[in-house]
Amino acid sequence: QIQLVESGGGSVQPGGSLKLSCEVSGFKPSNFYMAWFRQAPGKEREGVGMIYPGGYTTQYDDFLEGRFIMSQDDAKKMFYLQMRDLSPDDTATYYCAASPFWTRGGTWRSTTQFGYWGQGTQVTVSS
């Protein structure tokens, strides 16, 4: 059974860092398209980044300006999002998502590309 469980969220001051974790079961992260999304109150869920199967090729949203880095560990069955230099604009619920295949014509920014989702973890950035 495929499951994704996020953890690591919390409250942090502007300029701080957090590392989010996504524990997966039922598959190895490197065999799937793995992504992080986030959703702020009143806004649509937006893509943060994606790792292609194999674990080497990544896509990030431009707004991140290099502040976020994804990684994965097949042995631990974990998928990570390291975030630094956080600002209040980064406040959101963060979700990990996975898909074993790619929908032709799809985009990694689309929630419909991913069939498996975690429950989300809240990140709050405030002073």
mmCIF file of C-alpha atoms in Angstrom:
data_model
loop_
_atom_site.group_PDB
_atom_site.id
_atom_site.type_symbol
_atom_site.label_atom_id
_atom_site.label_comp_id
_atom_site.label_asym_id
_atom_site.label_seq_id
_atom_site.Cartn_x
_atom_site.Cartn_y
_atom_site.Cartn_z
ATOM 1 C CA GLN A 1 0.000 0.000 0.000
ATOM 2 C CA ILE A 2 1.365 3.367 -1.003
ATOM 3 C CA GLN A 3 1.446 6.027 1.677
ATOM 4 C CA LEU A 4 3.196 9.350 2.161
ATOM 5 C CA VAL A 5 3.563 10.975 5.564
ATOM 6 C CA GLU A 6 5.095 14.425 5.983
ATOM 7 C CA SER A 7 6.754 15.753 9.102
ATOM 8 C CA GLY A 8 9.115 18.509 10.159
ATOM 9 C CA GLY A 9 6.847 21.504 9.908
ATOM 10 C CA GLY A 10 6.624 24.127 12.599
ATOM 11 C CA SER A 11 7.062 27.771 13.422
ATOM 12 C CA VAL A 12 10.223 29.628 12.516
ATOM 13 C CA GLN A 13 11.359 33.226 12.425
ATOM 14 C CA PRO A 14 12.110 35.012 9.142
ATOM 15 C CA GLY A 15 15.517 34.037 7.879
ATOM 16 C CA GLY A 16 15.333 30.661 9.563
ATOM 17 C CA SER A 17 15.520 27.153 8.158
ATOM 18 C CA LEU A 18 13.445 23.997 8.278
ATOM 19 C CA LYS A 19 13.815 20.531 6.831
ATOM 20 C CA LEU A 20 10.638 18.743 5.874
ATOM 21 C CA SER A 21 10.529 14.975 5.577
ATOM 22 C CA CYS A 22 8.199 12.711 3.662
ATOM 23 C CA GLU A 23 8.261 9.070 4.677
ATOM 24 C CA VAL A 24 6.995 6.821 1.912
ATOM 25 C CA SER A 25 5.808 3.245 2.003
ATOM 26 C CA GLY A 26 5.034 0.826 -0.757
ATOM 27 C CA PHE A 27 7.681 2.084 -3.152
ATOM 28 C CA LYS A 28 11.164 3.559 -3.417
ATOM 29 C CA PRO A 29 11.316 7.327 -3.939
ATOM 30 C CA SER A 30 13.797 7.007 -6.807
ATOM 31 C CA ASN A 31 11.298 4.897 -8.766
ATOM 32 C CA PHE A 32 8.668 7.634 -8.780
ATOM 33 C CA TYR A 33 8.237 11.245 -9.760
ATOM 34 C CA MET A 34 8.436 12.933 -6.357
ATOM 35 C CA ALA A 35 7.275 16.483 -5.711
ATOM 36 C CA TRP A 36 6.637 19.059 -3.032
ATOM 37 C CA PHE A 37 3.667 21.408 -3.202
ATOM 38 C CA ARG A 38 2.440 24.055 -0.823
ATOM 39 C CA GLN A 39 -0.841 25.776 -0.174
ATOM 40 C CA ALA A 40 -1.259 29.039 1.668
ATOM 41 C CA PRO A 41 -4.632 30.025 3.161
ATOM 42 C CA GLY A 42 -6.981 31.232 0.469
ATOM 43 C CA LYS A 43 -4.615 30.277 -2.342
ATOM 44 C CA GLU A 44 -4.317 27.405 -4.757
ATOM 45 C CA ARG A 45 -1.855 24.613 -4.192
ATOM 46 C CA GLU A 46 1.360 25.411 -6.014
ATOM 47 C CA GLY A 47 4.350 23.355 -7.010
ATOM 48 C CA VAL A 48 7.597 23.853 -5.147
ATOM 49 C CA GLY A 49 9.729 21.318 -7.002
ATOM 50 C CA MET A 50 10.010 17.810 -8.391
ATOM 51 C CA ILE A 51 12.627 15.089 -8.650
ATOM 52 C CA TYR A 52 12.483 12.782 -11.656
ATOM 53 C CA PRO A 53 12.833 9.008 -11.233
ATOM 54 C CA GLY A 54 16.460 8.183 -10.641
ATOM 55 C CA GLY A 55 16.850 11.029 -8.200
ATOM 56 C CA TYR A 56 19.212 13.241 -10.158
ATOM 57 C CA THR A 57 17.126 15.601 -12.276
ATOM 58 C CA THR A 58 15.135 18.275 -10.513
ATOM 59 C CA GLN A 59 12.762 21.104 -11.265
ATOM 60 C CA TYR A 60 12.174 24.044 -8.931
ATOM 61 C CA ASP A 61 9.811 26.943 -9.053
ATOM 62 C CA ASP A 62 11.501 30.209 -9.920
ATOM 63 C CA PHE A 63 10.199 31.965 -6.825
ATOM 64 C CA LEU A 64 12.457 29.854 -4.652
ATOM 65 C CA GLU A 65 15.638 31.518 -5.915
ATOM 66 C CA GLY A 66 17.715 28.565 -4.756
ATOM 67 C CA ARG A 67 16.515 28.614 -1.162
ATOM 68 C CA PHE A 68 14.918 25.171 -1.225
ATOM 69 C CA ILE A 69 16.643 21.876 -1.997
ATOM 70 C CA MET A 70 15.017 18.476 -2.442
ATOM 71 C CA SER A 71 16.714 15.175 -1.759
ATOM 72 C CA GLN A 72 15.769 11.572 -1.225
ATOM 73 C CA ASP A 73 17.063 8.434 0.450
ATOM 74 C CA ASP A 74 15.848 5.115 -0.891
ATOM 75 C CA ALA A 75 17.300 3.112 2.000
ATOM 76 C CA LYS A 76 15.286 5.141 4.487
ATOM 77 C CA LYS A 77 12.388 5.610 2.082
ATOM 78 C CA MET A 78 12.473 9.316 2.704
ATOM 79 C CA PHE A 79 11.990 12.404 0.570
ATOM 80 C CA TYR A 80 13.184 15.736 1.923
ATOM 81 C CA LEU A 81 12.788 19.451 1.432
ATOM 82 C CA GLN A 82 15.496 21.591 2.984
ATOM 83 C CA MET A 83 14.354 25.202 3.244
ATOM 84 C CA ARG A 84 16.479 28.190 4.202
ATOM 85 C CA ASP A 85 16.129 31.958 4.409
ATOM 86 C CA LEU A 86 12.425 31.571 5.033
ATOM 87 C CA SER A 87 10.062 34.516 4.809
ATOM 88 C CA PRO A 88 6.422 35.008 5.840
ATOM 89 C CA ASP A 89 5.503 34.393 2.186
ATOM 90 C CA ASP A 90 6.630 30.791 2.667
ATOM 91 C CA THR A 91 3.929 30.198 5.264
ATOM 92 C CA ALA A 92 1.773 27.356 3.988
ATOM 93 C CA THR A 93 0.867 23.731 4.366
ATOM 94 C CA TYR A 94 3.473 21.674 2.544
ATOM 95 C CA TYR A 95 2.580 18.433 0.810
ATOM 96 C CA CYS A 96 4.668 15.714 -0.746
ATOM 97 C CA ALA A 97 3.292 13.969 -3.786
ATOM 98 C CA ALA A 98 4.249 11.013 -5.922
ATOM 99 C CA SER A 99 3.464 9.440 -9.245
ATOM 100 C CA PRO A 100 4.812 6.253 -10.853
ATOM 101 C CA PHE A 101 4.227 7.552 -14.363
ATOM 102 C CA TRP A 102 4.088 10.760 -16.355
ATOM 103 C CA THR A 103 0.937 11.959 -18.029
ATOM 104 C CA ARG A 104 1.712 12.992 -21.591
ATOM 105 C CA GLY A 105 1.434 16.734 -21.920
ATOM 106 C CA GLY A 106 1.411 17.193 -18.173
ATOM 107 C CA THR A 107 3.405 19.595 -16.084
ATOM 108 C CA TRP A 108 5.042 19.018 -12.732
ATOM 109 C CA ARG A 109 3.259 22.096 -11.423
ATOM 110 C CA SER A 110 -0.114 20.448 -11.855
ATOM 111 C CA THR A 111 -1.647 18.624 -8.919
ATOM 112 C CA THR A 112 -3.368 16.269 -11.338
ATOM 113 C CA GLN A 113 0.027 14.875 -12.366
ATOM 114 C CA PHE A 114 0.366 13.163 -8.984
ATOM 115 C CA GLY A 115 -1.915 10.455 -7.727
ATOM 116 C CA TYR A 116 -0.484 10.006 -4.254
ATOM 117 C CA TRP A 117 -0.393 12.675 -1.570
ATOM 118 C CA GLY A 118 0.534 13.085 2.044
ATOM 119 C CA GLN A 119 -1.648 14.808 4.598
ATOM 120 C CA GLY A 120 0.531 17.925 4.737
ATOM 121 C CA THR A 121 2.667 19.634 7.344
ATOM 122 C CA GLN A 122 2.224 23.251 8.414
ATOM 123 C CA VAL A 123 5.057 25.747 8.096
ATOM 124 C CA THR A 124 4.597 29.144 9.720
ATOM 125 C CA VAL A 125 7.145 31.904 9.312
ATOM 126 C CA SER A 126 6.631 34.900 11.551
ATOM 127 C CA SER A 127 8.457 37.130 13.971
#
